Amino acid sequence: QVQLVESGGGSVQAGGSLRLSCAASGYTYSSYCMGWFRQVPGKEREGVAGIRIGSAGSGRTYYADSVKGRFTISQRNADYTVTLQMNSLKSEDTAMYYCAAYGPPVWVGGSWCRTDLTYNYKDWGQGTQVTVSS
């Protein structure tokens, strides 16, 4: 059974940094995508960043325009843990952040693991709250 467990999050002032982590277990694919999404009450879920994990093509990333240059998604060593380093946080980054994953990876429009294609992501974590105060 696939399980995604998020950690990190919390409250920070605008301009500050936070790091989120997501540990995946139960996957049997040799390669898959992990991504971060966020949602504010009353709004649609927004894809933030995705990364390809596994034996082939690992490390390929995808970012939403709203976070490029501020957020970095990466794999921690060889285990199935992904981190999202969030710098220069803004009040509009306040949201519930979710980790999600699917496999095998899908190549669309020149990128792997696109998070604007939310429907590809089948497995979801419980979410962790990020609050940025101005």
Short mmCIF file of C-alpha atoms in Angstrom, two decimals:
data_model
loop_
_atom_site.label_atom_id
_atom_site.label_comp_id
_atom_site.label_asym_id
_atom_site.label_seq_id
_atom_site.Cartn_x
_atom_site.Cartn_y
_atom_site.Cartn_z
CA GLN A 1 0.00 0.00 0.00
CA VAL A 2 1.36 3.40 -1.01
CA GLN A 3 1.85 5.84 1.81
CA LEU A 4 3.01 9.47 1.72
CA VAL A 5 3.93 11.19 4.95
CA GLU A 6 4.60 14.92 5.01
CA SER A 7 6.53 16.86 7.61
CA GLY A 8 7.66 20.43 8.05
CA GLY A 9 5.50 23.45 7.50
CA GLY A 10 4.47 25.97 10.11
CA SER A 11 4.42 29.72 10.37
CA VAL A 12 6.98 32.22 9.13
CA GLN A 13 7.19 35.88 8.31
CA ALA A 14 7.28 37.11 4.73
CA GLY A 15 10.74 36.78 3.28
CA GLY A 16 11.54 33.78 5.42
CA SER A 17 12.11 30.13 4.55
CA LEU A 18 10.56 26.78 5.31
CA ARG A 19 11.32 23.22 4.28
CA LEU A 20 8.77 20.50 3.68
CA SER A 21 9.56 16.80 3.43
CA CYS A 22 7.60 13.89 2.06
CA ALA A 23 8.50 10.25 2.60
CA ALA A 24 7.02 7.71 0.22
CA SER A 25 6.69 4.01 0.82
CA GLY A 26 4.99 1.09 -0.85
CA TYR A 27 5.92 1.86 -4.44
CA THR A 28 7.06 -0.95 -6.66
CA TYR A 29 7.89 1.04 -9.80
CA SER A 30 11.54 1.61 -10.68
CA SER A 31 10.73 5.25 -11.37
CA TYR A 32 7.89 7.59 -10.47
CA CYS A 33 6.94 11.23 -9.91
CA MET A 34 6.55 13.03 -6.64
CA GLY A 35 5.09 16.49 -6.41
CA TRP A 36 3.92 19.23 -4.11
CA PHE A 37 0.58 20.93 -4.40
CA ARG A 38 -1.14 23.59 -2.36
CA GLN A 39 -4.69 24.64 -1.72
CA VAL A 40 -6.40 27.57 -0.11
CA PRO A 41 -10.01 27.13 1.08
CA GLY A 42 -12.40 28.02 -1.70
CA LYS A 43 -9.78 27.76 -4.44
CA GLU A 44 -8.59 24.99 -6.71
CA ARG A 45 -5.58 22.94 -5.82
CA GLU A 46 -2.43 24.36 -7.43
CA GLY A 47 0.58 22.37 -8.52
CA VAL A 48 3.83 23.74 -7.12
CA ALA A 49 6.71 21.48 -8.13
CA GLY A 50 7.38 17.94 -9.31
CA ILE A 51 10.40 15.68 -9.51
CA ARG A 52 11.16 12.37 -11.12
CA ILE A 53 12.43 9.75 -8.69
CA GLY A 54 14.00 6.41 -9.44
CA SER A 55 16.60 4.58 -11.38
CA ALA A 56 16.28 6.33 -14.73
CA GLY A 57 15.99 10.06 -15.34
CA SER A 58 15.87 10.87 -11.68
CA GLY A 59 16.16 14.48 -10.62
CA ARG A 60 14.19 15.98 -13.51
CA THR A 61 12.09 18.77 -12.08
CA TYR A 62 9.09 20.87 -12.96
CA TYR A 63 8.02 24.16 -11.34
CA ALA A 64 4.97 26.35 -11.49
CA ASP A 65 5.80 29.86 -12.68
CA SER A 66 4.63 31.30 -9.37
CA VAL A 67 7.45 29.60 -7.45
CA LYS A 68 10.32 29.47 -9.93
CA GLY A 69 13.49 30.88 -8.42
CA ARG A 70 12.09 30.68 -4.88
CA PHE A 71 11.24 27.02 -4.33
CA THR A 72 13.47 24.01 -4.89
CA ILE A 73 12.32 20.41 -4.98
CA SER A 74 14.92 17.71 -4.49
CA GLN A 75 15.36 14.09 -3.55
CA ARG A 76 17.12 13.33 -0.30
CA ASN A 77 19.90 10.87 -0.97
CA ALA A 78 18.79 7.48 -2.23
CA ASP A 79 15.64 7.01 -0.23
CA TYR A 80 12.21 7.94 -1.39
CA THR A 81 12.06 11.25 0.45
CA VAL A 82 11.53 14.52 -1.34
CA THR A 83 12.03 17.97 0.12
CA LEU A 84 10.61 21.31 -0.92
CA GLN A 85 12.82 24.19 0.13
CA MET A 86 10.78 27.37 0.11
CA ASN A 87 12.64 30.68 0.22
CA SER A 88 11.52 34.30 -0.05
CA LEU A 89 8.09 33.29 1.10
CA LYS A 90 5.17 35.59 0.44
CA SER A 91 1.79 35.88 2.11
CA GLU A 92 0.20 34.41 -1.01
CA ASP A 93 2.17 31.21 -0.39
CA THR A 94 -0.04 30.56 2.61
CA ALA A 95 -1.89 27.30 1.98
CA MET A 96 -2.23 23.67 2.90
CA TYR A 97 0.57 21.87 1.12
CA TYR A 98 0.11 18.30 -0.09
CA CYS A 99 2.59 15.74 -1.28
CA ALA A 100 1.46 13.50 -4.12
CA ALA A 101 2.94 10.80 -6.32
CA TYR A 102 2.31 8.43 -9.21
CA GLY A 103 4.14 5.97 -11.35
CA PRO A 104 5.44 5.33 -13.89
CA PRO A 105 6.36 8.90 -14.91
CA VAL A 106 4.62 10.58 -17.85
CA TRP A 107 6.40 12.85 -20.40
CA VAL A 108 4.16 15.68 -21.58
CA GLY A 109 5.02 18.87 -23.41
CA GLY A 110 8.74 18.57 -22.82
CA SER A 111 8.61 17.87 -19.11
CA TRP A 112 8.35 15.00 -16.69
CA CYS A 113 6.10 15.09 -13.65
CA ARG A 114 4.18 18.22 -14.53
CA THR A 115 2.13 19.37 -11.58
CA ASP A 116 -0.29 21.35 -13.73
CA LEU A 117 -1.53 17.90 -14.79
CA THR A 118 -2.96 17.13 -11.38
CA TYR A 119 -4.95 14.15 -12.65
CA ASN A 120 -1.74 12.15 -13.11
CA TYR A 121 -1.09 12.20 -9.39
CA LYS A 122 -2.94 9.29 -7.82
CA ASP A 123 -1.64 9.04 -4.29
CA TRP A 124 -1.84 11.88 -1.79
CA GLY A 125 -0.60 12.73 1.67
CA GLN A 126 -2.64 14.32 4.43
CA GLY A 127 -1.23 17.81 3.99
CA THR A 128 0.75 20.25 6.10
CA GLN A 129 -0.12 23.88 6.74
CA VAL A 130 2.16 26.73 5.71
CA THR A 131 1.31 30.20 6.96
CA VAL A 132 3.24 33.28 5.87
CA SER A 133 2.51 36.51 7.69
CA SER A 134 3.25 39.89 6.18
#
